[in-house]
Coordinates of N, CA and C in Angstrom, one line a residue:
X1445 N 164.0 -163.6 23.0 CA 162.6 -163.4 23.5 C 162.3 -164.5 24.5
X1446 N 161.4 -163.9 25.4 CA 161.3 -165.3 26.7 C 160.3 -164.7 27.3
X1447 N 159.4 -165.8 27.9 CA 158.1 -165.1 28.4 C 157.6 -166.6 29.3
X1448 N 157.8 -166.4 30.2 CA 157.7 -167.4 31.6 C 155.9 -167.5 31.4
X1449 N 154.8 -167.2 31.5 CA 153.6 -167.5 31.8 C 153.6 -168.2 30.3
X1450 N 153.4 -167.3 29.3 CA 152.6 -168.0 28.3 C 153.1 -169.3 27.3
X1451 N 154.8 -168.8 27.4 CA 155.2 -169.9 26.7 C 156.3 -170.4 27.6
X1452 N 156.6 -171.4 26.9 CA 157.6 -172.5 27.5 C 159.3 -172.0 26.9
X1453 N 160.3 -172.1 27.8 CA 162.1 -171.8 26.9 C 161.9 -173.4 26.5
X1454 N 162.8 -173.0 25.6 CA 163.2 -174.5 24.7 C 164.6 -174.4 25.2
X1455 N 165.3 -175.4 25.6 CA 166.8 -176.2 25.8 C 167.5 -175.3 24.8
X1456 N 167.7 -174.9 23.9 CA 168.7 -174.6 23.0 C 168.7 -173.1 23.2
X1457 N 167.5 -172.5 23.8 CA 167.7 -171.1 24.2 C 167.8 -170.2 22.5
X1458 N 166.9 -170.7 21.7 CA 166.6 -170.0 21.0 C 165.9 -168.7 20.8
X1459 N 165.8 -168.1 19.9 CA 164.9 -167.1 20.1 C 163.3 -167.7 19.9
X1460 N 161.9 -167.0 20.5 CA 161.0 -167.9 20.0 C 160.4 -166.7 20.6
X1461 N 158.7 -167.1 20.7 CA 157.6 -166.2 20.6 C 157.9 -166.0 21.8
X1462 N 157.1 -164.2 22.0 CA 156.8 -163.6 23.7 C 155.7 -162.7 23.2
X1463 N 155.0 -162.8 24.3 CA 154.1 -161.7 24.3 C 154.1 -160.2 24.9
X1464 N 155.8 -160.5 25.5 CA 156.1 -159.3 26.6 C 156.9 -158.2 25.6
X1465 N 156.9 -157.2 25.3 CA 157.8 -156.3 24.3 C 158.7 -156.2 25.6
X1466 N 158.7 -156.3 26.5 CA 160.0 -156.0 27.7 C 161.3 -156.8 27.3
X1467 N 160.5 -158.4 26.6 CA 161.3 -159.4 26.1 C 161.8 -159.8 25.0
X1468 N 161.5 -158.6 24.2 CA 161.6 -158.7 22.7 C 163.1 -158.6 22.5
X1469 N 163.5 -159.2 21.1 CA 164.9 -159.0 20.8 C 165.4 -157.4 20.6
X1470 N 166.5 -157.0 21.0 CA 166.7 -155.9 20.8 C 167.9 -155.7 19.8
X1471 N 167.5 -155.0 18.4 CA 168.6 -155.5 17.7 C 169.3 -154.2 16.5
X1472 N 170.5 -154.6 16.2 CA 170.8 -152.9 15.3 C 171.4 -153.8 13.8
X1473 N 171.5 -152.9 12.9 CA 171.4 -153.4 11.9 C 171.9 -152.4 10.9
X1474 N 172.5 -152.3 9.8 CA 173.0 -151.2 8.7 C 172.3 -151.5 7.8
X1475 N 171.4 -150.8 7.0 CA 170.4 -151.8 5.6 C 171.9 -151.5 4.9
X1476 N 171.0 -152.2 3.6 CA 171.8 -152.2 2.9 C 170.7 -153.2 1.4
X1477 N 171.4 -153.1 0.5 CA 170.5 -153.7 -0.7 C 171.3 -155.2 -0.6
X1478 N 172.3 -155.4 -0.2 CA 172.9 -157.6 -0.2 C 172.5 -157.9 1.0
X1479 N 172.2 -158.9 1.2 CA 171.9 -159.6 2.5 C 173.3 -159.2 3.4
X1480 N 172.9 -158.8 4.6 CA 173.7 -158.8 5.7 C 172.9 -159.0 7.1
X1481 N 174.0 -159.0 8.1 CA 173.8 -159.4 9.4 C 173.1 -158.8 10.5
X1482 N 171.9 -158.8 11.3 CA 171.7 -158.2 12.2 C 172.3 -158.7 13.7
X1483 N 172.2 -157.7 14.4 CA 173.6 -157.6 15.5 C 172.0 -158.2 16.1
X1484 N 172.2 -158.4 17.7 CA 171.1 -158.6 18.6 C 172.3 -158.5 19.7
X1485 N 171.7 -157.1 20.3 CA 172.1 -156.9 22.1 C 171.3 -157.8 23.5
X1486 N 170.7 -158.7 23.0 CA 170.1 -159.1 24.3 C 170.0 -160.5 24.4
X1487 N 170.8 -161.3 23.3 CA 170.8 -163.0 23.7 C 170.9 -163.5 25.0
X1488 N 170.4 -164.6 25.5 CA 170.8 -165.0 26.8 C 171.8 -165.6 26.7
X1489 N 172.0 -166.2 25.4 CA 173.1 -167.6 25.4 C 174.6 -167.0 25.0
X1490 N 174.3 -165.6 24.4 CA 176.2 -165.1 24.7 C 176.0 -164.7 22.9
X1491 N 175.2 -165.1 22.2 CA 174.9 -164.8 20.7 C 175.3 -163.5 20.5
X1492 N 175.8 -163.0 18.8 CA 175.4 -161.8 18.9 C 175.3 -161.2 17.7
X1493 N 174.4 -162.6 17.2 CA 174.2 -162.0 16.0 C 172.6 -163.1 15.6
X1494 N 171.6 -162.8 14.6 CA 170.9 -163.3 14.5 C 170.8 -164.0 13.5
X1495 N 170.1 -165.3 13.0 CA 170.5 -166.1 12.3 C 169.5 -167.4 11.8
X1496 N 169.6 -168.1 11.3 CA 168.4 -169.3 10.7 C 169.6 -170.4 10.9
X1497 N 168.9 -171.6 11.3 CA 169.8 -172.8 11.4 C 169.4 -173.4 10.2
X1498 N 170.8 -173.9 9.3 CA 170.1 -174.1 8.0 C 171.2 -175.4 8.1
X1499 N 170.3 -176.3 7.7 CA 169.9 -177.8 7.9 C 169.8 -178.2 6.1
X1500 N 170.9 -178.5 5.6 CA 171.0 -179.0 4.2 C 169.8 -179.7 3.5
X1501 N 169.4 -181.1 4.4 CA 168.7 -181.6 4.5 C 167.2 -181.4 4.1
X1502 N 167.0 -180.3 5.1 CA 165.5 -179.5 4.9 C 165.9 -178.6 4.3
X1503 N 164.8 -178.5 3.0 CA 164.8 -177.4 1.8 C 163.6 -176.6 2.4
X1504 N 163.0 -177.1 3.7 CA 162.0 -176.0 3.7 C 161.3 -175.0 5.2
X1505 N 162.3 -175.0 6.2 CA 162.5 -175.0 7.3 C 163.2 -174.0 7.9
X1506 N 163.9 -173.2 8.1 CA 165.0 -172.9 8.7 C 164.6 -172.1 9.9
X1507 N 165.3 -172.7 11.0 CA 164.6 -171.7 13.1 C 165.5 -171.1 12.7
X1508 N 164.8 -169.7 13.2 CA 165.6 -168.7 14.0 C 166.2 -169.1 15.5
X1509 N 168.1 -168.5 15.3 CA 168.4 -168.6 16.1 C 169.6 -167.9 16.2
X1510 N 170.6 -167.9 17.4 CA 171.8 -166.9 16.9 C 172.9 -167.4 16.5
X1511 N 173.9 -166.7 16.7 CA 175.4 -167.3 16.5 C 176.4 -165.8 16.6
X1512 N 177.4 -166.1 16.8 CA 178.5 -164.8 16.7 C 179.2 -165.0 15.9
X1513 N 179.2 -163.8 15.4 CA 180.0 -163.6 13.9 C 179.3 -163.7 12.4
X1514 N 179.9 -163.4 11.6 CA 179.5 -163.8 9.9 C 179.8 -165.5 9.7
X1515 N 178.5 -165.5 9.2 CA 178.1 -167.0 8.9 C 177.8 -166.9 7.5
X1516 N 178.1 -167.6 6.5 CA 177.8 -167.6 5.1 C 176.7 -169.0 4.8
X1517 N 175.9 -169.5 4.1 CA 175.8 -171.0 3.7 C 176.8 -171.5 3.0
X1518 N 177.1 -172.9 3.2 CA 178.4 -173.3 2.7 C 178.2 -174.1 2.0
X1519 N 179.0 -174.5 0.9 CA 178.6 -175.4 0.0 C 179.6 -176.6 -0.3
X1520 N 181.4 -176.8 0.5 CA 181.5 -178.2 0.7 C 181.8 -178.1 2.6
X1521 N 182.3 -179.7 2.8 CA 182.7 -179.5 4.6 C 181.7 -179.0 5.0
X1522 N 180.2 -179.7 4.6 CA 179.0 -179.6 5.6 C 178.8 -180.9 6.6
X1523 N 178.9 -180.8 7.4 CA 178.5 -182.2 8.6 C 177.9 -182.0 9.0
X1524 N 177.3 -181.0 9.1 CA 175.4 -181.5 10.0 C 175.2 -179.8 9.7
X1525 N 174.2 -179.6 10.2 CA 173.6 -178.1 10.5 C 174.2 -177.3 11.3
X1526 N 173.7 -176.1 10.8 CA 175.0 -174.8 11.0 C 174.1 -173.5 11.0
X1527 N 174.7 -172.2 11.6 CA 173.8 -171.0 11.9 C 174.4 -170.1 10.5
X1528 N 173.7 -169.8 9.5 CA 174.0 -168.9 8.7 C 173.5 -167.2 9.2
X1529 N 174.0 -166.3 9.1 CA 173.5 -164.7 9.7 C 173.8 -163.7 8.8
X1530 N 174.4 -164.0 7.3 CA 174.4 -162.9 6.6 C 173.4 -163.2 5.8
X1531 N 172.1 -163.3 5.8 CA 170.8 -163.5 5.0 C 169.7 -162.8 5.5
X1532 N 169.8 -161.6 5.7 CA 168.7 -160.5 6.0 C 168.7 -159.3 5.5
X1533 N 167.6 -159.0 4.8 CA 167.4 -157.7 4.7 C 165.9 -157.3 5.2
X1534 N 166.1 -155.7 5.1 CA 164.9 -155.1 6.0 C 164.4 -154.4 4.4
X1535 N 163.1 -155.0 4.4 CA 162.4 -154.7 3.1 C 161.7 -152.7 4.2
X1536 N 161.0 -152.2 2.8 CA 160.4 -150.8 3.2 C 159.6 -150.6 4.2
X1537 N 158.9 -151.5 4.7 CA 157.6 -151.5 5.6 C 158.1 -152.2 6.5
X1538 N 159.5 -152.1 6.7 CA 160.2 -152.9 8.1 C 159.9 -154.7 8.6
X1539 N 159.3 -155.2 6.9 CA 159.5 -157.0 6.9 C 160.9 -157.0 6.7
X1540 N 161.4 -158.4 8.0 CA 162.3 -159.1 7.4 C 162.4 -160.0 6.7
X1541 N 162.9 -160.0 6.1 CA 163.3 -161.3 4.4 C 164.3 -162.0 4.7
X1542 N 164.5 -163.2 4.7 CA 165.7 -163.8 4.6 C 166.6 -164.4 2.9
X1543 N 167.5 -164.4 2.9 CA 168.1 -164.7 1.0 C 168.1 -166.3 1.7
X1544 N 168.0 -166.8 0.8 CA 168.3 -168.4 1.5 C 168.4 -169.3 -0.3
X1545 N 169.0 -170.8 0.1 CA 169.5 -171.5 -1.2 C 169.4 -172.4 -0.9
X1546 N 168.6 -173.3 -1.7 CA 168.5 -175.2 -1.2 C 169.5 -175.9 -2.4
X1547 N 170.3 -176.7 -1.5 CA 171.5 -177.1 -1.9 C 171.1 -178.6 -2.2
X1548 N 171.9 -178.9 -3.1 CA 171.7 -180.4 -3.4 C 172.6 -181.2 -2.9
X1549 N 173.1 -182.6 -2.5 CA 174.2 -183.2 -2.5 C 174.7 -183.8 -3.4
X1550 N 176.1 -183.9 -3.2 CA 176.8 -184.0 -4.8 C 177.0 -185.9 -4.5
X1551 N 176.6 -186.5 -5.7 CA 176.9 -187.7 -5.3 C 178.2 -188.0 -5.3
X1552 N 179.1 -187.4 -5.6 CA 180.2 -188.1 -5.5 C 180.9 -188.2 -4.1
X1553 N 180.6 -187.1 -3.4 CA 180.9 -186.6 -1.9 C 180.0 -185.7 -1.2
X1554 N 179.4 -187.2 -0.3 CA 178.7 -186.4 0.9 C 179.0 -185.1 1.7
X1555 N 179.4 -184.8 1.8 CA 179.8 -183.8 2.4 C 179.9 -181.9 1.7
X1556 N 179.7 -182.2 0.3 CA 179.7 -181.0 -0.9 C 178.4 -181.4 -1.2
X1557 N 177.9 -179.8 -1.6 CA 176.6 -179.6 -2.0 C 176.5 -178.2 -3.1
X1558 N 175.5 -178.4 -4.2 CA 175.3 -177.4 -5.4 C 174.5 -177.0 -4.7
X1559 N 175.0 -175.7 -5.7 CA 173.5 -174.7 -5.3 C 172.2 -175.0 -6.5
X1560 N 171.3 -175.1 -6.0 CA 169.8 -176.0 -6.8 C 169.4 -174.5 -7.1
X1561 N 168.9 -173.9 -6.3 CA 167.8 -172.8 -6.5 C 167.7 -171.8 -5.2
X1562 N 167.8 -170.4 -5.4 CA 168.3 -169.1 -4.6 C 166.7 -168.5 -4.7
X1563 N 166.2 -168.3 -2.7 CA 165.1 -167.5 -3.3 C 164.5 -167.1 -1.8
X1564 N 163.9 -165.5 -1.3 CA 163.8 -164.9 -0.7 C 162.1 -165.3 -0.3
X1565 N 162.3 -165.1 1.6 CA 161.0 -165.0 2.1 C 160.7 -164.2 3.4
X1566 N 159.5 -163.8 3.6 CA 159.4 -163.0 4.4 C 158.3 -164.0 5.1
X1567 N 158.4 -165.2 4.8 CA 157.5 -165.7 5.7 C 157.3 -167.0 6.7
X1568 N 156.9 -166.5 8.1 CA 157.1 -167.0 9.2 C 156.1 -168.3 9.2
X1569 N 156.9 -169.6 9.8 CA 155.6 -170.6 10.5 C 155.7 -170.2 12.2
X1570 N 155.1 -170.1 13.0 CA 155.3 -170.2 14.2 C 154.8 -171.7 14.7
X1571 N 155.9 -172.3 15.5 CA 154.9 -173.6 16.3 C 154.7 -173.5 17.7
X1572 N 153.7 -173.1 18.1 CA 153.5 -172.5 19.1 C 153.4 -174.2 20.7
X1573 N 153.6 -175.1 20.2 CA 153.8 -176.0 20.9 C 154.9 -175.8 21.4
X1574 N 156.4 -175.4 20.9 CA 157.6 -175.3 21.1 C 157.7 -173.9 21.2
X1575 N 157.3 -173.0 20.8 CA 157.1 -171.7 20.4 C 158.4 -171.5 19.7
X1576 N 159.3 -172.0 18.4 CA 159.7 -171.7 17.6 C 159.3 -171.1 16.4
X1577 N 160.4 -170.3 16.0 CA 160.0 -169.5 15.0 C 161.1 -170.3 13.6
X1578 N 160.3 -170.2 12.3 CA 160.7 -170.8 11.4 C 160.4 -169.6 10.3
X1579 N 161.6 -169.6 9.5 CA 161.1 -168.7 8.1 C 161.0 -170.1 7.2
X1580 N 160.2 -170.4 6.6 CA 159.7 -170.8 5.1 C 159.7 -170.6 3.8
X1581 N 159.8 -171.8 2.9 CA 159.6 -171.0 1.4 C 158.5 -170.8 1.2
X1582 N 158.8 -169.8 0.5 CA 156.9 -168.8 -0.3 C 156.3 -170.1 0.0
X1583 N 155.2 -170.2 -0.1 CA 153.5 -170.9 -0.1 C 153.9 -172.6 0.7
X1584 N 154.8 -172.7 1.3 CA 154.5 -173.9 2.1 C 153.7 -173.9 3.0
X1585 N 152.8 -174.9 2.8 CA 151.7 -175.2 4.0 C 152.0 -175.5 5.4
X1586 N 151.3 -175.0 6.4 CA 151.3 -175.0 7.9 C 151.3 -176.7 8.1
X1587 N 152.3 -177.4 9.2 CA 152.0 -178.5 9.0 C 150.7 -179.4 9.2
X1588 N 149.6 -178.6 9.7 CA 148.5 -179.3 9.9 C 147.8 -179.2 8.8
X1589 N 147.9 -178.2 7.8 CA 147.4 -178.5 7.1 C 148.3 -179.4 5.6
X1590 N 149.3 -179.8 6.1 CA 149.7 -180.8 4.7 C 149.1 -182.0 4.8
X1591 N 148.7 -182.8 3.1 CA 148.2 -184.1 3.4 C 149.4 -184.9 3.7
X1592 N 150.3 -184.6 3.6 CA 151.8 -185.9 3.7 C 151.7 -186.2 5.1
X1593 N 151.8 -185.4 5.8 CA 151.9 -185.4 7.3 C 151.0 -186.2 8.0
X1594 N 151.6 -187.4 8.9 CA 150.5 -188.0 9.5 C 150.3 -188.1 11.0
X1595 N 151.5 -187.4 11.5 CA 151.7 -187.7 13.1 C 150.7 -186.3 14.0
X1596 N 150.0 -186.3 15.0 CA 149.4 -185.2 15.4 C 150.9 -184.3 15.6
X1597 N 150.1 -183.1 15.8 CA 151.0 -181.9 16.1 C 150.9 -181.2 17.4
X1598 N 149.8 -181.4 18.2 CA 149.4 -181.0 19.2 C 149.1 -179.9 18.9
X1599 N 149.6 -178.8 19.1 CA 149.1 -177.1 19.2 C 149.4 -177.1 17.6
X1600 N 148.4 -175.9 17.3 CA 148.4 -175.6 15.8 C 149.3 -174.6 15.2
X1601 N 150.3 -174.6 14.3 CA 151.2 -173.5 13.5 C 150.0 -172.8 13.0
X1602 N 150.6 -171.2 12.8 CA 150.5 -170.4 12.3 C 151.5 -169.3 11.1
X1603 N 150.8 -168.6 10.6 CA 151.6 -168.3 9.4 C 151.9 -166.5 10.1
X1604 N 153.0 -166.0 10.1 CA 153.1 -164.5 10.4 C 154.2 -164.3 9.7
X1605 N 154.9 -162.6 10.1 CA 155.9 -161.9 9.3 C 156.3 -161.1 10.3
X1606 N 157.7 -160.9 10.2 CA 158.5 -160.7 11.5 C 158.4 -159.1 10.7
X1607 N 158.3 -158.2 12.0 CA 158.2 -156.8 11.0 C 159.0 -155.6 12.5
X1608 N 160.1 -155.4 11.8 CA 160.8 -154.6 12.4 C 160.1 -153.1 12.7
X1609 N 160.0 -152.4 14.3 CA 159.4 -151.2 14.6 C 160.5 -150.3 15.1
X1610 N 160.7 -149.1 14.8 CA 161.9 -148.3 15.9 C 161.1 -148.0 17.3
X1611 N 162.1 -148.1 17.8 CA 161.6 -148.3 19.9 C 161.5 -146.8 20.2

C-alpha cells in the first residue's frame, strides 16, 4: 500500500496505511480452519507473501510486512527478527486474525526459545506518524495512552481491524 500525498514510504518498503484503494494490497488466499499464508500480487519490494515481523523480544508488537515463501515462528537458531507468514486466517465477516506465540528464552542458550503462551488477534495499532501497521495482543493499550511510556509520540495511534472485501 503507498500513497504519496497523505502519507510518508518508510525505508523498509513495508506495507502501511493508504487512502487510495488503487493502492491497496492485492491478495489471494485458500481459507482454511489452521493458520496459513496469504499470497500478495503487488509488493514493491519483490515479496510474495504477507507476513508480521516477529521480534522475540517484543511479546506485543508484531508490523505487517512481507517475505517469500512459508515462514513458521521458530523456536531454536533465532538471531534477531524474522518474517513469519503462515499465521492468518480469514474469520466470517472477512477480519483478519493472526495465530501468534510469545516465546520465552531458555537460559541455558540464547538463541532457543519456549513456547510461553499461543493466542489469536484481530487487532490493529496503526502509527500513523510512520504509517505502520502493527497487529497486537487482545486489550493492549495505544501507546499514548500507556502510563509506562514517557517519550512523546508525535502523531497519535489508533486502534482498527484489517477486514478483507472481494474486488
Amino acid at each position: 500500500m503507498r500513497d504519496g500525498t497523505s502519507y510518508k514510504q518508510n525505508n523498509t518498503d513495508s506495507p502501511h496505511v493508504t487512502i487510495h484503494r488503487q493502492e491497496a494490497l492485492v491478495v489471494n488466499f485458500v481459507a482454511s480452519s489452521e493458520p496459513h499464508q496469504i499470497g500478495c500480487l503487488n509488493f514493491h519490494d519483490g515479496s510474495t507473501d504477507l507476513a508480521l515481523q516477529y521480534e522475540p523480544w517484543d511479546r506485543n508488537y508484531y508490523h505487517l510486512c512481507g517475505t517469500k515463501g512459508v515462514t513458521k515462528i521458530k523456536q531454536s537458531d533465532v538471531y534477531g527478527s524474522y518474517p513469519v507468514s503462515s499465521v492468518w486466517n480469514i474469520l466470517a465477516d472477512g477480519s483478519l486474525q493472526a495465530s501468534l506465540s510469545v516465546l520465552d528464552k531458555n537460559s541455558y542458550n540464547n538463541r532457543t526459545y519456549t513456547r510461553k503462551e499461543d493466542f489469536t488477534t484481530t487487532e490493529v495499532h496503526l502509527n500513523t506518524s510512520v504509517t505502520l501497521v502493527a497487529f497486537v495482543k487482545p486489550g493492549m493499550l495505544l501507546l499514548q495512552d500507556d502510563p509506562k511510556r514517557k517519550e512523546q509520540l508525535g502523531r497519535p495511534h489508533f486502534k482498527a481491524r484489517i477486514v478483507f472485501e472481494p474486488l
